Short mmCIF file of C-alpha atoms and ligand atoms in Angstrom, two decimals:
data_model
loop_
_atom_site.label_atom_id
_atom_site.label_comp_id
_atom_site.label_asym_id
_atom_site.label_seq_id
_atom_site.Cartn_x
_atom_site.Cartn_y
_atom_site.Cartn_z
CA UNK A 66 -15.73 -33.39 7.00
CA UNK A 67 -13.33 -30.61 8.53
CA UNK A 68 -10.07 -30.19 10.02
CA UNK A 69 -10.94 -28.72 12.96
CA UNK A 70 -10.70 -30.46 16.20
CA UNK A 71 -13.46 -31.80 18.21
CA UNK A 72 -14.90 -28.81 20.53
CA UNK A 73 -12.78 -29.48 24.36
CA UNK A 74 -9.61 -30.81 22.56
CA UNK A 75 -7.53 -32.13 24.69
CA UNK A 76 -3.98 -30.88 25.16
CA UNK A 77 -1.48 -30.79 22.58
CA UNK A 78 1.88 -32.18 22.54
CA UNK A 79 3.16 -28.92 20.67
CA UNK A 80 6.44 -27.26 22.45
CA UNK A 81 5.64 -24.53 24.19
CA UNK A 82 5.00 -20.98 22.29
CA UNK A 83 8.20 -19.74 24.32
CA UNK A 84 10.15 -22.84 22.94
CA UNK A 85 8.51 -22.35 19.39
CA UNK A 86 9.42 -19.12 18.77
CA UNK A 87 12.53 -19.74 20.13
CA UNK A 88 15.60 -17.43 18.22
CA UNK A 89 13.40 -15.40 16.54
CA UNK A 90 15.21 -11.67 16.30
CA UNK A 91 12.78 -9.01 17.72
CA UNK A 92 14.18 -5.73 17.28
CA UNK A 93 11.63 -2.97 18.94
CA UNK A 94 10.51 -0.07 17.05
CA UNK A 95 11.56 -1.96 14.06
CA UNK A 96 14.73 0.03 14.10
CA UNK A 97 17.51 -1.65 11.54
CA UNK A 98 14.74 -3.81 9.73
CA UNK A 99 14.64 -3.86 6.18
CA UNK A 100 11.46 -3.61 5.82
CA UNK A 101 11.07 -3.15 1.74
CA UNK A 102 13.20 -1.53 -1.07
CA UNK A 103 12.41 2.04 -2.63
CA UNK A 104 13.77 3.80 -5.48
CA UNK A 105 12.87 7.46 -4.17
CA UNK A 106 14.92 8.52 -1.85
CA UNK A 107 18.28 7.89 0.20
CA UNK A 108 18.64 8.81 3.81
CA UNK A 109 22.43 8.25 4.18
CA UNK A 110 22.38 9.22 8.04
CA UNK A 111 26.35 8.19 8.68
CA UNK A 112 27.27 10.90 5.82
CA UNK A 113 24.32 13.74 6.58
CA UNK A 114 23.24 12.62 2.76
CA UNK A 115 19.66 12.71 0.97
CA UNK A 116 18.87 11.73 -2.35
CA UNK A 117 15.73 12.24 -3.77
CA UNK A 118 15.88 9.45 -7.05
CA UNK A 119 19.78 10.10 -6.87
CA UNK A 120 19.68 13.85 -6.71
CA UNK A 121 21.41 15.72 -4.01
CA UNK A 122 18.86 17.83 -1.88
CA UNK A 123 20.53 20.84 -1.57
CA UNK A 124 20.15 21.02 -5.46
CA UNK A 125 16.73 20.34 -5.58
CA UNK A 126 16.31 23.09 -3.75
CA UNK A 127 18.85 25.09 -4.85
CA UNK A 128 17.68 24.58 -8.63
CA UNK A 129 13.98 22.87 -8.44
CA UNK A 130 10.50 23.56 -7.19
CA UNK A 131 8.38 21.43 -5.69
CA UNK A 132 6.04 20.46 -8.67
CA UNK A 133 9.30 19.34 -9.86
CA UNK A 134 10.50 17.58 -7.19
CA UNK A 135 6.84 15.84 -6.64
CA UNK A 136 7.27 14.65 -10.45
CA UNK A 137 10.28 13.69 -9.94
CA UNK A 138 9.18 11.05 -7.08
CA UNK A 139 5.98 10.41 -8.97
CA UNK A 140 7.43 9.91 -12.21
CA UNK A 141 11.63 9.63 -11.84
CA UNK A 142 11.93 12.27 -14.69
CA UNK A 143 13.35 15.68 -13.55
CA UNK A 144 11.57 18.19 -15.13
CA UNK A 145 12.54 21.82 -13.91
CA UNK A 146 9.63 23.17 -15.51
CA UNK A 147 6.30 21.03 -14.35
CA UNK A 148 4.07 22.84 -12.73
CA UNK A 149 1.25 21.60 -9.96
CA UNK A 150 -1.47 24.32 -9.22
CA UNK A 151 -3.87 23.58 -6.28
CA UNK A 152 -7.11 21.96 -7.02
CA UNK A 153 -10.66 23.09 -5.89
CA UNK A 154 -12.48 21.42 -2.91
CA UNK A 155 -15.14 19.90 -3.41
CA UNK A 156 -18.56 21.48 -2.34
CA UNK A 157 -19.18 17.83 -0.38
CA UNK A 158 -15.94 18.41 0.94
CA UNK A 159 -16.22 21.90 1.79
CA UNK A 160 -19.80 21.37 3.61
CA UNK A 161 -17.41 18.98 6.25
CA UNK A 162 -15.26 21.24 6.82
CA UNK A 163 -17.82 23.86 7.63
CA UNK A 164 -19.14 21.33 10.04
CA UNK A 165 -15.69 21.46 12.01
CA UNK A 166 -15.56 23.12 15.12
CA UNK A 167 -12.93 25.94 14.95
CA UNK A 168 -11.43 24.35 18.11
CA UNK A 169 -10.14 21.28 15.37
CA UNK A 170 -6.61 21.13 14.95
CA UNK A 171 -5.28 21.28 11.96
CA UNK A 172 -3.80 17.74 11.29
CA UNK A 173 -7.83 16.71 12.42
CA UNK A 174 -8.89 18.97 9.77
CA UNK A 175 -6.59 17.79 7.28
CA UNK A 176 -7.15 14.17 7.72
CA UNK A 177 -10.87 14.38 7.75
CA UNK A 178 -11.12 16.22 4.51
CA UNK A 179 -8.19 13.87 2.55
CA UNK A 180 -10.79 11.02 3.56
CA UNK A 181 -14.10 13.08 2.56
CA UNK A 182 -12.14 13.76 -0.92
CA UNK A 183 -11.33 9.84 -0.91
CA UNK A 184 -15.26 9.53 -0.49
CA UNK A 185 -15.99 11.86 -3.75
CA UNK A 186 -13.98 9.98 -6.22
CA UNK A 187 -14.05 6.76 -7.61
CA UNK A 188 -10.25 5.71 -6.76
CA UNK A 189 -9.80 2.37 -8.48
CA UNK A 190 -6.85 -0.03 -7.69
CA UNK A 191 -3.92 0.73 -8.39
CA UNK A 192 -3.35 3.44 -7.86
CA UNK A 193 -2.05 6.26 -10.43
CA UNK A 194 0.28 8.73 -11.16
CA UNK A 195 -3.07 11.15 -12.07
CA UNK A 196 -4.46 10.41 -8.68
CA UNK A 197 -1.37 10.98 -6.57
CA UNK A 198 -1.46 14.50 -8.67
CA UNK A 199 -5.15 15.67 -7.38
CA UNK A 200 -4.65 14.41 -4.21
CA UNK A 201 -1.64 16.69 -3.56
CA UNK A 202 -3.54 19.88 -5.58
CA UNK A 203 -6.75 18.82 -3.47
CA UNK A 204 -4.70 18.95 0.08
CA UNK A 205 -3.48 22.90 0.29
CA UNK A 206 -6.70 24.12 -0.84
CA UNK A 207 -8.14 22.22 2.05
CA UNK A 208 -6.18 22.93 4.69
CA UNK A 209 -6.66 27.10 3.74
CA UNK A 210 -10.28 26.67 3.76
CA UNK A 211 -10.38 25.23 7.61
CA UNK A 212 -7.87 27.75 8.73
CA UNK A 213 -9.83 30.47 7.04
CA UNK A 214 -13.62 29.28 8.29
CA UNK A 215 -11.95 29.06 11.52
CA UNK A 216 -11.25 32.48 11.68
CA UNK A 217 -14.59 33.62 10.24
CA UNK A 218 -13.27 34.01 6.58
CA UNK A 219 -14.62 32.61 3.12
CA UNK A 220 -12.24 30.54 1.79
CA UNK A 221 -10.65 31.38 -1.23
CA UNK A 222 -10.86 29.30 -4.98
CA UNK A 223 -7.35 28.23 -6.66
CA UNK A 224 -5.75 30.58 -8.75
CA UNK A 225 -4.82 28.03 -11.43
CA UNK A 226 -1.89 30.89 -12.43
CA UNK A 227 -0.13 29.86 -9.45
CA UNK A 228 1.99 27.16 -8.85
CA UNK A 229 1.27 24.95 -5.66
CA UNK A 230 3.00 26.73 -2.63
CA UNK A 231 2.14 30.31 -3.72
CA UNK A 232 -1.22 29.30 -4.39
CA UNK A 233 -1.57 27.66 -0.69
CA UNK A 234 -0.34 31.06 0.59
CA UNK A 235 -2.90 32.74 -1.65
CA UNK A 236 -5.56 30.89 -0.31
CA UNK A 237 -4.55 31.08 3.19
CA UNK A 238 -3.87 34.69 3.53
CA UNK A 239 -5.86 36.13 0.15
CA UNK A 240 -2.54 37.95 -0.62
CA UNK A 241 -0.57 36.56 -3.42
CA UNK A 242 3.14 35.97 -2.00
CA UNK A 243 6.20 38.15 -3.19
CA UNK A 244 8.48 35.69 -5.31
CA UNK A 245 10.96 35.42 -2.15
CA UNK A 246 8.85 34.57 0.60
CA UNK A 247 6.71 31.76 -2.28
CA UNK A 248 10.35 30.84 -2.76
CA UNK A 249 11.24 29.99 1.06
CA UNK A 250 8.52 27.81 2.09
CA UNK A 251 8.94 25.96 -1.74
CA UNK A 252 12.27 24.63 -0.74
CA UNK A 253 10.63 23.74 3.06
CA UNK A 254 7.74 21.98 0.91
CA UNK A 255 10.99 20.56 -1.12
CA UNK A 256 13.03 19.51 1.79
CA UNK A 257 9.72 17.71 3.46
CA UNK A 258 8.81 15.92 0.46
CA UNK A 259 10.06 12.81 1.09
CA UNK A 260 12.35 11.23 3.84
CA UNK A 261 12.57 7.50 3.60
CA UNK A 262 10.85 4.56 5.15
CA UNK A 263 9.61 6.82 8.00
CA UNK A 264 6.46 6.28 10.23
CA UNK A 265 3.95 8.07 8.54
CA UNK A 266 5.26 7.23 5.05
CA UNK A 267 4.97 2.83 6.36
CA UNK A 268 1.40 3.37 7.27
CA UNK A 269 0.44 4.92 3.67
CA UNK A 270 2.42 1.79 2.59
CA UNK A 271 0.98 -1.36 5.00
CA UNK A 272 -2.73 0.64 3.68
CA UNK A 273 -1.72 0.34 0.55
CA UNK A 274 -0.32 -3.22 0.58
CA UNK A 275 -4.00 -4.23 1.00
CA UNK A 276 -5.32 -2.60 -2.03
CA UNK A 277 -6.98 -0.10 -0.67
CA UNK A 278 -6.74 3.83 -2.05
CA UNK A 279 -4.57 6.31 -2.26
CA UNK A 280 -7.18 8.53 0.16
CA UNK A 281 -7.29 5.71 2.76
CA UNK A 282 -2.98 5.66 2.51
CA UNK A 283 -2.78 9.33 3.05
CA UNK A 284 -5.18 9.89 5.63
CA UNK A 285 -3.59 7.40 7.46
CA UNK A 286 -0.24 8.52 7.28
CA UNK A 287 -1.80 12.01 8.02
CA UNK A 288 -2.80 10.51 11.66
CA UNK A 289 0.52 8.73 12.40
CA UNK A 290 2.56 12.20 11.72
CA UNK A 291 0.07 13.82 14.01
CA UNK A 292 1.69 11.78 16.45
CA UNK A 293 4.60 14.11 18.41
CA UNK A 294 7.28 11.94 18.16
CA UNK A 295 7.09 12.10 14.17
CA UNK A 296 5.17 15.59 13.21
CA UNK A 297 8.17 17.05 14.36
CA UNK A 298 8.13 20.49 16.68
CA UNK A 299 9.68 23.80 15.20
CA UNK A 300 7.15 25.28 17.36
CA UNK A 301 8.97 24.29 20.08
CA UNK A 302 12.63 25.53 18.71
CA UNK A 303 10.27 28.80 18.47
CA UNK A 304 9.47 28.07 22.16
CA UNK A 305 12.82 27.10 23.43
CA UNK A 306 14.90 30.47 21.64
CA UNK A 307 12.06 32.87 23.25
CA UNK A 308 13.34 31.33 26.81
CA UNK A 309 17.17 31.86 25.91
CA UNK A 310 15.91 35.80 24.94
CA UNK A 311 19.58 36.63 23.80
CA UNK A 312 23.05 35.33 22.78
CA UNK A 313 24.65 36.21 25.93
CA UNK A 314 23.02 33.98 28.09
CA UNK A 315 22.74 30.93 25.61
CA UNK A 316 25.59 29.02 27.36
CA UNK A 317 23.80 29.07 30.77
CA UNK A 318 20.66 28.38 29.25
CA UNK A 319 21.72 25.15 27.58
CA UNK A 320 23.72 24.04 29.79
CA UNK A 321 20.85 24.15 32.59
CA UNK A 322 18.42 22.79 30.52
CA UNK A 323 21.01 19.87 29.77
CA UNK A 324 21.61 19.86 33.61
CA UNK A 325 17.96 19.41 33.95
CA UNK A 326 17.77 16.77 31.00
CA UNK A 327 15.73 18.42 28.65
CA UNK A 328 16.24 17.80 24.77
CA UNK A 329 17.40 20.87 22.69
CA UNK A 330 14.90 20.98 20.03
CA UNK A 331 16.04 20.77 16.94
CA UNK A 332 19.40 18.92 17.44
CA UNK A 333 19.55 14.95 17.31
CA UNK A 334 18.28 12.17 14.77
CA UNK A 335 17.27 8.43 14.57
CA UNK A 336 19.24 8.83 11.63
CA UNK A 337 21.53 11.12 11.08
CA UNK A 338 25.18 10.66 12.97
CA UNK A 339 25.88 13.74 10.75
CA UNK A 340 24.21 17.44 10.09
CA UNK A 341 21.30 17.24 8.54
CA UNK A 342 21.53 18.26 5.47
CA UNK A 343 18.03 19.28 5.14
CA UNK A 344 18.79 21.56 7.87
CA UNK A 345 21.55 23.03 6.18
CA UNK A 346 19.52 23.74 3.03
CA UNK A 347 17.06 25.38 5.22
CA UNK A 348 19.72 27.36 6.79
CA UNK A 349 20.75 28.77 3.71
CA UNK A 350 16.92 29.41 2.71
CA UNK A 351 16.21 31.44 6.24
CA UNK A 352 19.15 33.57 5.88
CA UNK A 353 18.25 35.17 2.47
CA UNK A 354 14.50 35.38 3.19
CA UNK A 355 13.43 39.55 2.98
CA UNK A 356 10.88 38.73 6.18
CA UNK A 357 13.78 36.96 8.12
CA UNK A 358 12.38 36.89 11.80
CA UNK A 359 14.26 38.94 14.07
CA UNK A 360 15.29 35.94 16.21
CA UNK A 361 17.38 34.22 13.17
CA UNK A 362 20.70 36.11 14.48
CA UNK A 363 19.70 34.56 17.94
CA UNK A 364 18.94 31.03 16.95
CA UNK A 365 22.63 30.93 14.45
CA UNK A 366 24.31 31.87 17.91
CA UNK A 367 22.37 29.35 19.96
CA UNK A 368 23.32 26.75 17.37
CA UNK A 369 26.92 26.82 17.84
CA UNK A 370 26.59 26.65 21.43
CA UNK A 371 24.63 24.12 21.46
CA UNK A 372 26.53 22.20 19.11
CA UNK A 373 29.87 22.29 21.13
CA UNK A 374 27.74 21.78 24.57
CA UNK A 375 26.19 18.28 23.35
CA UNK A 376 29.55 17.35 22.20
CA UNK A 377 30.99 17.93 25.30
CA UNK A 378 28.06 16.21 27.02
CA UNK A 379 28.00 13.33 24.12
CA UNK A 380 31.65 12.27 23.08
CA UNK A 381 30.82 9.08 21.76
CA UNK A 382 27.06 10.39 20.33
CA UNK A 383 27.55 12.88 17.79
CA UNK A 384 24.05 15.10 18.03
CA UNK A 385 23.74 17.67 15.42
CA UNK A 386 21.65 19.58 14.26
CA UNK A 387 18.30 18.71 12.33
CA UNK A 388 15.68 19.77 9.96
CA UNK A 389 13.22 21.13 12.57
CA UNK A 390 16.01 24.17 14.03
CA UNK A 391 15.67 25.89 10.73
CA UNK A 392 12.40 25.01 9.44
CA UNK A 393 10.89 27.21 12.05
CA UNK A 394 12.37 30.47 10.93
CA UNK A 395 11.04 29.76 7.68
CA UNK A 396 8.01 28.50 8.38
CA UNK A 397 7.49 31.76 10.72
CA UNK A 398 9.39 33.51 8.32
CA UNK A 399 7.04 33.36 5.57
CA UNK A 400 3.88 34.17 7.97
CA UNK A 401 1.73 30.65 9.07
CA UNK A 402 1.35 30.06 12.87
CA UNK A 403 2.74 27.72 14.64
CA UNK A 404 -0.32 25.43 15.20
CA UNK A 405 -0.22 25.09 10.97
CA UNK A 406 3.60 23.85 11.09
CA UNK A 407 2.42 20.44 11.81
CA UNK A 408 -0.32 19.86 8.67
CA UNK A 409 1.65 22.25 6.36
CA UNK A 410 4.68 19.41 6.91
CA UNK A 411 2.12 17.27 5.75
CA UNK A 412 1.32 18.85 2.72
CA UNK A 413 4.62 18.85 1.76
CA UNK A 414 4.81 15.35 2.54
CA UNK A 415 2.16 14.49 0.23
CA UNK A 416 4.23 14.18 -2.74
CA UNK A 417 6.48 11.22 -0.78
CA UNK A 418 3.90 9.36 0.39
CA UNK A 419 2.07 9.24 -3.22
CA UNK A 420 4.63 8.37 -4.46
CA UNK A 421 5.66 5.83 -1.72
CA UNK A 422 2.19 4.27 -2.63
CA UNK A 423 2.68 4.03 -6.58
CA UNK A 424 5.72 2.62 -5.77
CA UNK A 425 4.08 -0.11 -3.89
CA UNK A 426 1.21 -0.62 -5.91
CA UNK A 427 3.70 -1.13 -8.96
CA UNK A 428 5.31 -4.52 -6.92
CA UNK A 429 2.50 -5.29 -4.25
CA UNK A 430 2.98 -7.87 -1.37
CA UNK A 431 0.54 -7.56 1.41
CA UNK A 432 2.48 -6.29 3.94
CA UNK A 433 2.06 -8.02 7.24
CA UNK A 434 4.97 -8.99 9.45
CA UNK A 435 4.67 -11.39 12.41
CA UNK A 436 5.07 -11.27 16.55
CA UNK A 437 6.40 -12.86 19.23
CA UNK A 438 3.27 -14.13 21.67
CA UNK A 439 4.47 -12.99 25.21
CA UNK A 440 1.36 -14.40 26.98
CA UNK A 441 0.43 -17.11 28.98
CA UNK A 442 1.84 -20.57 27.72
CA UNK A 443 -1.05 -23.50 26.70
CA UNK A 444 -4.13 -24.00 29.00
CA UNK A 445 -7.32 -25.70 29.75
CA UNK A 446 -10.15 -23.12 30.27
CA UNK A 447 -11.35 -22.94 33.83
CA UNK A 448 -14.11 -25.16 34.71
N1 COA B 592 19.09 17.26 23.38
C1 COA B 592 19.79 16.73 24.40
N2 COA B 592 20.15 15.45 24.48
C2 COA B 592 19.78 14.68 23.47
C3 COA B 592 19.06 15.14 22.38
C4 COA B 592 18.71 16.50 22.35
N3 COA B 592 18.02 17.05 21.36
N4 COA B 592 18.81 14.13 21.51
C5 COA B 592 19.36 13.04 22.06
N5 COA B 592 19.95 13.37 23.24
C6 COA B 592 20.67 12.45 24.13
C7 COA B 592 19.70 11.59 24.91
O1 COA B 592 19.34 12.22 26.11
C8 COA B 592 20.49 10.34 25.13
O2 COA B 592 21.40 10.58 26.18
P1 COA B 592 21.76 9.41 27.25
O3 COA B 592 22.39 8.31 26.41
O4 COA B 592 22.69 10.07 28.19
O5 COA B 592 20.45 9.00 27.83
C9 COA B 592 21.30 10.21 23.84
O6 COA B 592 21.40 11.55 23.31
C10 COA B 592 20.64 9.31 22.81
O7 COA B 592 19.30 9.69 22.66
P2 COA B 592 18.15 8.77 22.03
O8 COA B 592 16.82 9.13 22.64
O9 COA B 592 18.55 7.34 22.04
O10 COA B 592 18.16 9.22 20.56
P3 COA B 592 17.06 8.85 19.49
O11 COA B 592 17.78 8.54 18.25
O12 COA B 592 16.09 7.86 19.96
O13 COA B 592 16.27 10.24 19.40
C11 COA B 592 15.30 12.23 18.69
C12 COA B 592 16.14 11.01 18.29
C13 COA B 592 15.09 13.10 17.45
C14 COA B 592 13.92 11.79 19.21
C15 COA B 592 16.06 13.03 19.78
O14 COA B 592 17.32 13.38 19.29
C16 COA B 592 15.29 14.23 20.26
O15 COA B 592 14.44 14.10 21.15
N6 COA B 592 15.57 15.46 19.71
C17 COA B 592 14.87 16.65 20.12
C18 COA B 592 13.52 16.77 19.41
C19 COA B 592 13.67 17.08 17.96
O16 COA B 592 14.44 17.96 17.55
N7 COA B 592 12.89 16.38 17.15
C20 COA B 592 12.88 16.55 15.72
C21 COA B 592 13.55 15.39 15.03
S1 COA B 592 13.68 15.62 13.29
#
């Protein structure tokens, strides 16, 4: 026997699926859902506050690195002193990327070789603290290699001296950083580490809701940051400061762009009501870096301008500034084009995500929320 109606039931008597869903709160985007509980981090957008596990962010980079910080969020133990060096690729791996055409993008690059790792190792259920480790040694290495094949170079092994960012730089360049510039794009791989229930960070954690690996998690959350409305655009502060050209004329460039109703890049948050204080750390970071560029002085000036235009503009919308104005001095700063700023975010992402996935792995419920059908109410197929 089964349950299932005769084939050509007739119609039911069931209300309507406008009437049955009737009341149901839809909020788009998802925006103000509570959509699970973490013990990482705090976004506290009202008060420009972020905790990573309680700590204030401007210490952890003030005081931390990020091996530190990424044991921290793996582990909740603060240990100034762990180190994380980067991890071979695998000659499977490596093969792949060879196979790339140098036209790939980066975040392409990236997320194909986090899934050929995921395809080398045996990555049982659940996930561990051990895996999240390789997986964020594996990632830097990888993402030198493509950007060196694409250029015709060899890529370069791990120097397992080094800890993690110097040893990305290392491998990208084949120059071992001086301590300051190592330093600078540590606290950007410290500020990026971890941010909340964010886009990139849900997908690693609906992936991992269905038991699948920690590969599968990142790779996916690799291709939602790809995604311009999340991956962020210092490139574009870059962009947008190069068209001001100099202090003097920052007022009537704003205000015409305004006038024209572009977005300043850089300023604004779903978010934050307040500065960012990731920004601010970052701030700090650009101004003592030795290979400052030139265009700092420029982009402090253009700050404060555009701070008091959008308030004008906004009364009742405060816009301040975010993380992306001053991670592109430092990402510049310490030498990586701008077509790397998107994956090397990533990298430093890794360590949030991970974690965002042992965290769910430790208290698992499949993760799948429901919708409201919009489409055409009961019918009889045509005959
Ligand atoms: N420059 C100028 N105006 C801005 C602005 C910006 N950077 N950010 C928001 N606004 C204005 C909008 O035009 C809108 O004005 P309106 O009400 O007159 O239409 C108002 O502020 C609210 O904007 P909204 O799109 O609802 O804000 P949001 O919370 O959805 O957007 C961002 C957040 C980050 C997408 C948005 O601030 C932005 O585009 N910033 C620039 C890009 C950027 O720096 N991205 C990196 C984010 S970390």
């Amino acid at each position: 026997m089964t349950d299932s109606p005769p084939a050509g039931s007739p119609p039911t008597d069931a209300p309507s699926p406008e009437a049955a869903q009737a009341g149901r709160p839809y909020a788009p985007g998802l925006e103000g859902v509570i959509a699970g509980e973490t013990s990482l981090s705090f976004v506290d957008g009202a008060n420009g506050r972020l905790l990573y596990r309680g700590y204030r962010i401007g210490d952890l980079v003030e005081q931390g690195t990020y091996p530190a910080v990424a044991n921290l969020l793996w582990s909740g133990d603060w240990d100034p002193g762990h180190r994380l060096a980067t991890a071979p690729v695998p000659p499977g791996v490596l093969q792949i990327l060879r196979a790339l055409p140098t036209s790939t993008k980066p975040m392409d690059a990236l997320r194909t070789a986090v899934s050929a790792w995921g395809a080398n190792q045996d990555l049982p259920w659940p996930a561990t603290a051990g895996q999240a480790r390789a997986l964020t040694a594996f990632s830097p290495s990888a993402l030198a290699a493509f950007s060196r094949l694409r250029a015709g170079d060899e890529p370069i092994d791990p120097d397992p001296s080094l800890d993690l960012v110097e040893g990305f730089l290392y491998q990208l360049t084949g120059t071992k950083p001086d301590a300051a510039t190592a330093r600078a794009l540590d606290a950007y791989f410290i500020v990026g580490a971890e941010h909340g229930f964010n886009a990139s960070t849900f997908t690693a954690r609906v992936i991992t809701s269905t038991r699948s690996d920690i590969a599968s998690a990142v790779g996916g959350a690799i291709g939602t940051m790809k995604g311009p409305l999340h991956g962020g655009a210092p490139s574009e502060v870059v962009d947008q400061l190069s068209q001001v050209g100099s202090a003097d004329r920052a007022e009537a460039w704003v205000r015409e762009a305004l006038a024209k109703g572009e977005r300043l890049m850089g300023f604004g948050h779903r978010v934050y009501r307040a500065y960012d204080p990731r920004a601010a750390a970052l701030r700090t970071v650009a101004e003592g870096m030795t290979n400052k560029p030139e265009w700092l002085q420029l982009a402090i000036e253009v700050e404060d301008v555009a701070l008091r235009v959008l308030a004008e503009k906004h009364p009742d919308r405060p816009l301040k500034t975010n993380v992306e104005f001053y991670a592109a001095p430092v990402l510049m700063g310490v030498g990586l084009t701008p077509d790397l700023f998107p994956a090397t975010f990533s990298l430093a992402r890794h360590a949030g995500w991970t974690a965002h996935v042992l965290e769910q792995a430790g208290d698992n419920r499949l993760i799948r929320p429901d919708v409201n059908y919009i489409g055409p109410a009961e019918r009889d197929l045509p005959r």
